[in-house]
mmCIF file of C-alpha atoms and ligand atoms in Angstrom:
data_model
loop_
_atom_site.group_PDB
_atom_site.id
_atom_site.type_symbol
_atom_site.label_atom_id
_atom_site.label_comp_id
_atom_site.label_asym_id
_atom_site.label_seq_id
_atom_site.Cartn_x
_atom_site.Cartn_y
_atom_site.Cartn_z
ATOM 1 C CA MET P 240 -14.902 5.550 -10.614
ATOM 2 C CA ARG P 241 -11.976 4.269 -8.571
ATOM 3 C CA THR P 242 -9.594 1.876 -10.619
ATOM 4 C CA PRO P 243 -8.801 -1.019 -8.351
ATOM 5 C CA ILE P 244 -5.110 -1.452 -7.204
ATOM 6 C CA ILE P 245 -3.333 -4.468 -6.019
ATOM 7 C CA ALA P 246 0.275 -3.941 -4.687
ATOM 8 C CA GLY P 247 2.713 -6.600 -3.655
ATOM 9 C CA ASN P 248 4.703 -5.726 -0.561
ATOM 10 C CA TRP P 249 7.704 -7.935 -0.727
ATOM 11 C CA LYS P 250 9.073 -6.784 2.540
ATOM 12 C CA MET P 251 12.691 -7.968 3.267
ATOM 13 C CA HIS P 252 12.546 -10.882 0.718
ATOM 14 C CA LYS P 253 14.083 -11.877 -2.297
ATOM 15 C CA THR P 254 17.824 -11.223 -3.382
ATOM 16 C CA ILE P 255 18.199 -9.257 -6.776
ATOM 17 C CA GLU P 256 18.599 -12.557 -8.582
ATOM 18 C CA GLU P 257 15.407 -13.935 -7.056
ATOM 19 C CA ALA P 258 13.567 -10.767 -7.673
ATOM 20 C CA VAL P 259 14.523 -10.847 -11.435
ATOM 21 C CA ALA P 260 13.619 -14.627 -11.761
ATOM 22 C CA PHE P 261 10.209 -13.886 -10.165
ATOM 23 C CA VAL P 262 9.504 -10.836 -12.251
ATOM 24 C CA ARG P 263 10.461 -12.751 -15.387
ATOM 25 C CA GLU P 264 7.923 -15.510 -14.334
ATOM 26 C CA ILE P 265 4.979 -13.165 -13.595
ATOM 27 C CA ARG P 266 5.282 -10.204 -15.718
ATOM 28 C CA PHE P 267 3.432 -11.160 -18.882
ATOM 29 C CA LYS P 268 0.710 -12.829 -17.146
ATOM 30 C CA LEU P 269 0.162 -9.579 -15.081
ATOM 31 C CA THR P 270 0.151 -7.441 -18.208
ATOM 32 C CA GLU P 271 -2.668 -9.571 -19.771
ATOM 33 C CA ILE P 272 -4.962 -8.631 -16.843
ATOM 34 C CA LYS P 273 -6.709 -5.358 -17.581
ATOM 35 C CA GLY P 274 -8.768 -3.071 -15.490
ATOM 36 C CA VAL P 275 -6.724 -3.370 -12.346
ATOM 37 C CA ASP P 276 -3.491 -1.285 -11.465
ATOM 38 C CA LYS P 277 -0.721 -3.746 -10.511
ATOM 39 C CA VAL P 278 2.188 -2.687 -8.341
ATOM 40 C CA LEU P 279 5.366 -4.530 -7.157
ATOM 41 C CA CYS P 280 7.272 -3.334 -4.121
ATOM 42 C CA PRO P 281 10.597 -5.029 -3.857
ATOM 43 C CA SER P 282 13.459 -4.029 -1.596
ATOM 44 C CA PHE P 283 15.305 -0.813 -2.526
ATOM 45 C CA VAL P 284 18.430 -2.817 -3.939
ATOM 46 C CA ALA P 285 16.137 -4.644 -6.423
ATOM 47 C CA LEU P 286 14.282 -1.683 -7.727
ATOM 48 C CA ALA P 287 16.591 -0.838 -10.478
ATOM 49 C CA ALA P 288 16.693 -4.414 -11.881
ATOM 50 C CA VAL P 289 12.997 -4.934 -11.686
ATOM 51 C CA LYS P 290 12.422 -1.447 -13.352
ATOM 52 C CA GLU P 291 14.591 -2.607 -16.212
ATOM 53 C CA LEU P 292 12.491 -5.943 -16.571
ATOM 54 C CA LEU P 293 9.168 -4.118 -16.289
ATOM 55 C CA GLY P 294 10.345 -1.661 -19.042
ATOM 56 C CA PRO P 295 7.211 -0.428 -20.892
ATOM 57 C CA THR P 296 4.686 -2.838 -19.307
ATOM 58 C CA ASP P 297 1.707 -1.423 -17.370
ATOM 59 C CA ILE P 298 3.057 -2.835 -14.103
ATOM 60 C CA GLY P 299 3.891 -0.099 -11.589
ATOM 61 C CA LEU P 300 6.868 -0.152 -9.239
ATOM 62 C CA GLY P 301 7.029 0.957 -5.611
ATOM 63 C CA ALA P 302 9.400 1.287 -2.743
ATOM 64 C CA GLN P 303 8.619 0.134 0.881
ATOM 65 C CA ASN P 304 9.872 3.255 2.657
ATOM 66 C CA MET P 305 11.584 6.522 2.036
ATOM 67 C CA TYR P 306 13.038 9.444 4.069
ATOM 68 C CA PHE P 307 11.527 13.023 3.950
ATOM 69 C CA GLU P 308 14.675 14.783 3.378
ATOM 70 C CA GLU P 309 16.053 15.268 -0.256
ATOM 71 C CA LYS P 310 19.641 14.719 0.575
ATOM 72 C CA GLY P 311 22.072 15.146 3.303
ATOM 73 C CA ALA P 312 24.045 13.372 6.217
ATOM 74 C CA TYR P 313 21.385 10.692 6.830
ATOM 75 C CA THR P 314 23.412 7.497 6.674
ATOM 76 C CA GLY P 315 21.453 4.475 5.323
ATOM 77 C CA GLU P 316 18.427 6.564 4.226
ATOM 78 C CA VAL P 317 16.908 6.676 0.733
ATOM 79 C CA SER P 318 15.252 10.015 -0.389
ATOM 80 C CA PRO P 319 12.483 11.024 -2.642
ATOM 81 C CA LEU P 320 14.897 12.293 -5.237
ATOM 82 C CA MET P 321 16.444 9.022 -5.427
ATOM 83 C CA LEU P 322 13.167 7.205 -5.952
ATOM 84 C CA LYS P 323 11.756 9.693 -8.420
ATOM 85 C CA GLY P 324 12.408 8.249 -11.917
ATOM 86 C CA LEU P 325 12.943 4.845 -10.398
ATOM 87 C CA CYS P 326 9.344 3.951 -9.241
ATOM 88 C CA GLN P 327 5.993 5.522 -9.001
ATOM 89 C CA TYR P 328 4.791 4.506 -5.554
ATOM 90 C CA VAL P 329 6.124 4.256 -2.075
ATOM 91 C CA ILE P 330 4.786 2.427 0.920
ATOM 92 C CA LEU P 331 4.757 4.759 4.019
ATOM 93 C CA GLY P 332 4.019 4.098 7.671
ATOM 94 C CA HIS P 333 3.685 0.321 7.392
ATOM 95 C CA SER P 334 3.007 -1.098 10.962
ATOM 96 C CA GLU P 335 6.286 -3.002 10.811
ATOM 97 C CA ARG P 336 8.208 0.260 10.377
ATOM 98 C CA ARG P 337 6.094 1.866 13.178
ATOM 99 C CA ALA P 338 6.725 -1.088 15.408
ATOM 100 C CA TYR P 339 10.365 -1.768 14.743
ATOM 101 C CA PHE P 340 11.860 1.239 13.446
ATOM 102 C CA GLY P 341 10.194 3.983 15.578
ATOM 103 C CA GLU P 342 8.172 5.653 12.921
ATOM 104 C CA THR P 343 5.765 8.130 14.168
ATOM 105 C CA ASP P 344 2.665 9.743 12.961
ATOM 106 C CA GLU P 345 4.536 12.959 12.414
ATOM 107 C CA GLY P 346 7.260 11.294 10.491
ATOM 108 C CA VAL P 347 4.792 9.541 8.283
ATOM 109 C CA ASN P 348 3.081 12.869 7.625
ATOM 110 C CA ARG P 349 6.366 14.476 6.501
ATOM 111 C CA LYS P 350 7.168 11.525 4.444
ATOM 112 C CA ILE P 351 3.770 11.781 2.661
ATOM 113 C CA LYS P 352 4.328 15.388 1.936
ATOM 114 C CA ALA P 353 7.784 14.752 0.612
ATOM 115 C CA ALA P 354 6.528 11.896 -1.709
ATOM 116 C CA LEU P 355 3.694 13.930 -3.035
ATOM 117 C CA ALA P 356 6.043 16.812 -3.609
ATOM 118 C CA HIS P 357 8.181 14.655 -5.916
ATOM 119 C CA GLY P 358 5.315 13.121 -7.765
ATOM 120 C CA LEU P 359 5.441 9.802 -5.955
ATOM 121 C CA THR P 360 2.232 8.165 -4.966
ATOM 122 C CA PRO P 361 2.251 7.190 -1.279
ATOM 123 C CA ILE P 362 0.508 4.023 -0.157
ATOM 124 C CA VAL P 363 -0.167 5.107 3.464
ATOM 125 C CA CYS P 364 -0.848 2.261 6.003
ATOM 126 C CA VAL P 365 -3.058 2.510 9.061
ATOM 127 C CA GLY P 366 -4.466 -0.058 11.204
ATOM 128 C CA GLU P 367 -4.982 -1.219 14.876
ATOM 129 C CA SER P 368 -3.434 -3.726 17.125
ATOM 130 C CA LEU P 369 -5.102 -6.749 18.416
ATOM 131 C CA GLU P 370 -5.475 -5.258 21.776
ATOM 132 C CA GLN P 371 -7.115 -2.111 20.354
ATOM 133 C CA HIS P 372 -9.273 -4.327 18.146
ATOM 134 C CA GLU P 373 -10.549 -6.350 21.133
ATOM 135 C CA ALA P 374 -10.932 -3.183 23.232
ATOM 136 C CA GLY P 375 -13.333 -1.550 20.570
ATOM 137 C CA GLN P 376 -10.820 1.114 19.920
ATOM 138 C CA THR P 377 -10.499 0.527 16.185
ATOM 139 C CA GLU P 378 -12.463 3.501 14.960
ATOM 140 C CA GLU P 379 -10.796 6.021 17.226
ATOM 141 C CA TRP P 380 -7.216 4.760 16.546
ATOM 142 C CA VAL P 381 -7.606 4.499 12.805
ATOM 143 C CA SER P 382 -9.400 7.841 12.590
ATOM 144 C CA GLY P 383 -6.463 9.259 14.519
ATOM 145 C CA GLN P 384 -3.920 7.673 12.282
ATOM 146 C CA VAL P 385 -5.759 8.989 9.263
ATOM 147 C CA ARG P 386 -5.925 12.503 10.639
ATOM 148 C CA ALA P 387 -2.207 12.641 11.563
ATOM 149 C CA ALA P 388 -1.232 11.217 8.276
ATOM 150 C CA LEU P 389 -3.139 13.729 6.257
ATOM 151 C CA ALA P 390 -2.395 16.825 8.437
ATOM 152 C CA GLY P 391 -1.699 19.880 6.198
ATOM 153 C CA LEU P 392 -2.485 18.156 2.884
ATOM 154 C CA THR P 393 -4.937 19.747 0.414
ATOM 155 C CA ALA P 394 -7.857 17.785 -0.842
ATOM 156 C CA GLU P 395 -6.080 17.474 -4.297
ATOM 157 C CA GLN P 396 -3.092 15.742 -2.459
ATOM 158 C CA VAL P 397 -5.406 13.437 -0.545
ATOM 159 C CA ARG P 398 -7.184 12.296 -3.800
ATOM 160 C CA ALA P 399 -3.643 11.458 -5.376
ATOM 161 C CA LEU P 400 -2.708 9.066 -2.512
ATOM 162 C CA ILE P 401 -3.748 5.699 -1.573
ATOM 163 C CA ILE P 402 -4.596 4.385 1.808
ATOM 164 C CA ALA P 403 -4.052 0.830 3.093
ATOM 165 C CA TYR P 404 -6.130 -0.292 5.936
ATOM 166 C CA GLU P 405 -4.001 -3.193 7.541
ATOM 167 C CA PRO P 406 -5.228 -4.322 10.927
ATOM 168 C CA ILE P 407 -2.048 -5.439 12.594
ATOM 169 C CA TRP P 408 -3.740 -8.665 14.027
ATOM 170 C CA ALA P 409 -4.270 -9.738 10.369
ATOM 171 C CA ILE P 410 -0.731 -9.165 9.016
ATOM 172 C CA GLY P 411 1.104 -12.495 8.450
ATOM 173 C CA THR P 412 -1.134 -14.344 10.705
ATOM 174 C CA GLY P 413 -3.410 -16.116 8.188
ATOM 175 C CA LYS P 414 -6.279 -14.542 10.031
ATOM 176 C CA ALA P 415 -7.721 -12.053 7.651
ATOM 177 C CA ALA P 416 -10.423 -9.586 8.504
ATOM 178 C CA THR P 417 -13.871 -10.368 7.045
ATOM 179 C CA GLY P 418 -14.737 -8.486 3.896
ATOM 180 C CA ALA P 419 -17.706 -6.813 5.744
ATOM 181 C CA GLY P 420 -15.407 -5.813 8.842
ATOM 182 C CA ALA P 421 -12.749 -4.313 6.662
ATOM 183 C CA ASN P 422 -15.429 -2.468 4.573
ATOM 184 C CA ALA P 423 -16.874 -1.024 7.663
ATOM 185 C CA VAL P 424 -13.590 0.449 8.811
ATOM 186 C CA ILE P 425 -12.759 1.597 5.423
ATOM 187 C CA GLY P 426 -16.197 3.148 4.600
ATOM 188 C CA LEU P 427 -17.215 4.524 8.049
ATOM 189 C CA THR P 428 -13.964 5.253 9.675
ATOM 190 C CA ILE P 429 -11.475 6.018 6.880
ATOM 191 C CA ARG P 430 -13.717 7.550 4.268
ATOM 192 C CA GLY P 431 -15.828 9.116 7.235
ATOM 193 C CA THR P 432 -12.787 10.795 8.628
ATOM 194 C CA ILE P 433 -11.663 12.172 5.191
ATOM 195 C CA ALA P 434 -15.235 13.481 4.569
ATOM 196 C CA ASP P 435 -14.923 15.061 7.931
ATOM 197 C CA LEU P 436 -11.636 16.797 7.212
ATOM 198 C CA TYR P 437 -12.381 17.607 3.596
ATOM 199 C CA ASP P 438 -15.678 16.680 1.855
ATOM 200 C CA GLN P 439 -17.721 13.799 0.622
ATOM 201 C CA ALA P 440 -16.393 14.000 -2.916
ATOM 202 C CA THR P 441 -12.708 13.639 -1.476
ATOM 203 C CA ALA P 442 -13.681 10.748 0.573
ATOM 204 C CA GLN P 443 -15.085 8.989 -2.371
ATOM 205 C CA ALA P 444 -12.194 9.618 -4.716
ATOM 206 C CA VAL P 445 -9.516 8.262 -2.570
ATOM 207 C CA ARG P 446 -8.408 4.710 -3.131
ATOM 208 C CA VAL P 447 -8.403 2.574 0.008
ATOM 209 C CA GLN P 448 -6.899 -1.028 0.097
ATOM 210 C CA TYR P 449 -7.241 -3.765 2.491
ATOM 211 C CA GLY P 450 -4.254 -5.649 3.621
ATOM 212 C CA GLY P 451 -3.489 -8.605 6.040
ATOM 213 C CA SER P 452 -3.325 -12.250 4.937
ATOM 214 C CA VAL P 453 -4.761 -11.629 1.502
ATOM 215 C CA SER P 454 -4.798 -14.811 -0.553
ATOM 216 C CA PRO P 455 -6.285 -16.093 -3.730
ATOM 217 C CA ALA P 456 -8.908 -17.744 -1.462
ATOM 218 C CA ASN P 457 -10.157 -14.563 0.163
ATOM 219 C CA ILE P 458 -9.473 -11.757 -2.197
ATOM 220 C CA ALA P 459 -12.915 -11.968 -3.837
ATOM 221 C CA GLU P 460 -14.526 -11.501 -0.535
ATOM 222 C CA PHE P 461 -12.643 -8.051 -0.177
ATOM 223 C CA MET P 462 -12.962 -6.908 -3.768
ATOM 224 C CA SER P 463 -16.754 -7.318 -3.738
ATOM 225 C CA GLN P 464 -17.059 -4.799 -0.900
ATOM 226 C CA PRO P 465 -18.094 -1.421 -2.182
ATOM 227 C CA ASP P 466 -15.514 0.616 -0.305
ATOM 228 C CA ILE P 467 -12.524 -1.656 -0.916
ATOM 229 C CA ASP P 468 -10.539 -0.770 -3.839
ATOM 230 C CA GLY P 469 -7.728 -3.321 -3.744
ATOM 231 C CA ALA P 470 -5.296 -5.057 -1.603
ATOM 232 C CA LEU P 471 -1.714 -4.537 -0.142
ATOM 233 C CA VAL P 472 -0.433 -8.135 -0.291
ATOM 234 C CA GLY P 473 2.544 -9.417 1.688
ATOM 235 C CA GLY P 474 3.293 -13.146 1.830
ATOM 236 C CA ALA P 475 1.153 -14.123 -1.070
ATOM 237 C CA SER P 476 2.899 -11.457 -3.321
ATOM 238 C CA LEU P 477 6.144 -13.504 -3.176
ATOM 239 C CA LYS P 478 4.690 -16.285 -5.112
ATOM 240 C CA PRO P 479 2.679 -16.895 -8.487
ATOM 241 C CA ASP P 480 -0.460 -16.467 -5.977
ATOM 242 C CA PHE P 481 0.090 -12.720 -6.763
ATOM 243 C CA VAL P 482 -1.133 -13.347 -10.373
ATOM 244 C CA ASP P 483 -4.248 -15.168 -9.165
ATOM 245 C CA ILE P 484 -5.051 -12.448 -6.765
ATOM 246 C CA VAL P 485 -4.718 -9.712 -9.553
ATOM 247 C CA ARG P 486 -6.823 -11.900 -11.859
ATOM 248 C CA ILE P 487 -9.643 -12.598 -9.394
ATOM 249 C CA SER P 488 -9.637 -8.890 -8.529
ATOM 250 C CA ALA P 489 -10.115 -7.995 -12.199
ATOM 251 C CA GLU P 490 -13.066 -10.582 -12.459
ATOM 252 C CA VAL P 491 -14.756 -9.163 -9.331
ATOM 253 C CA LYS P 492 -14.119 -5.549 -9.828
ATOM 254 C CA GLY P 493 -12.309 -4.671 -13.068
ATOM 255 C CA VAL P 494 -13.298 -1.546 -14.788
HETATM 256 P P1 PGA F 776 0.490 -10.245 4.543
HETATM 257 O O1 PGA F 776 1.114 -8.824 4.808
HETATM 258 O O2 PGA F 776 -0.171 -10.329 3.332
HETATM 259 O O3 PGA F 776 1.678 -11.186 4.648
HETATM 260 O O4 PGA F 776 -0.384 -10.442 5.824
HETATM 261 C C1 PGA F 776 0.453 -7.618 4.501
HETATM 262 C C2 PGA F 776 1.355 -6.466 4.662
HETATM 263 O O5 PGA F 776 1.904 -6.300 5.686
HETATM 264 O O6 PGA F 776 1.329 -5.468 3.872
#
């Protein structure tokens, strides 16, 4: 049984003060919702303040990126050692990082290994562009991204991570995938690739989220799909909508 997981990717939004005010507003409402793992991913600078506010609640905390080296002359980077103890999750390979900051499959793979080595749970993002989607290349592209991301990992490590299927054309556009469409990519392509690389049990054990214009209005459609275990939420995670998304997810799929 896979526990559903809803994560909020705040991207480059909210000052520390805004983050604190928002977490104060939603934390108790979130903790009342059971059966779903809840994760907030603020900017690096707000992590410590949000950790303080979350205290002993059951709300998880994640970073949005990380470098793979532990320390050294890497100006501007944040290492797994710095995140360890501060948060439990780290989003890796988001399409915005791949598009704007030159992240490669190989770099994402190294980051995943570094995160796992330090006990952080990676949320690994994959997904095709609009051009690839329209050209019918989704399966080949996403399968390739999964293979590259998981290169050299043991089955046990794969079971410990989370994959987020985020079609680029659905991110921030208000044009979400359909539940059935996302379920097909996640079930056939992502779990299929993992079954190919490892085995069916591993493919069924790994949690896979959908991401891209998730809202309170469409979350039930995604959560009612058998292969979708949750969502990575961008824009709607900046507002109290996030609580509604978590609540509806628990209603549809809470364990
Ligand atoms: P969105 O972003 O929900 O605003 O579409 C999702 C994401 O990029 O993780």
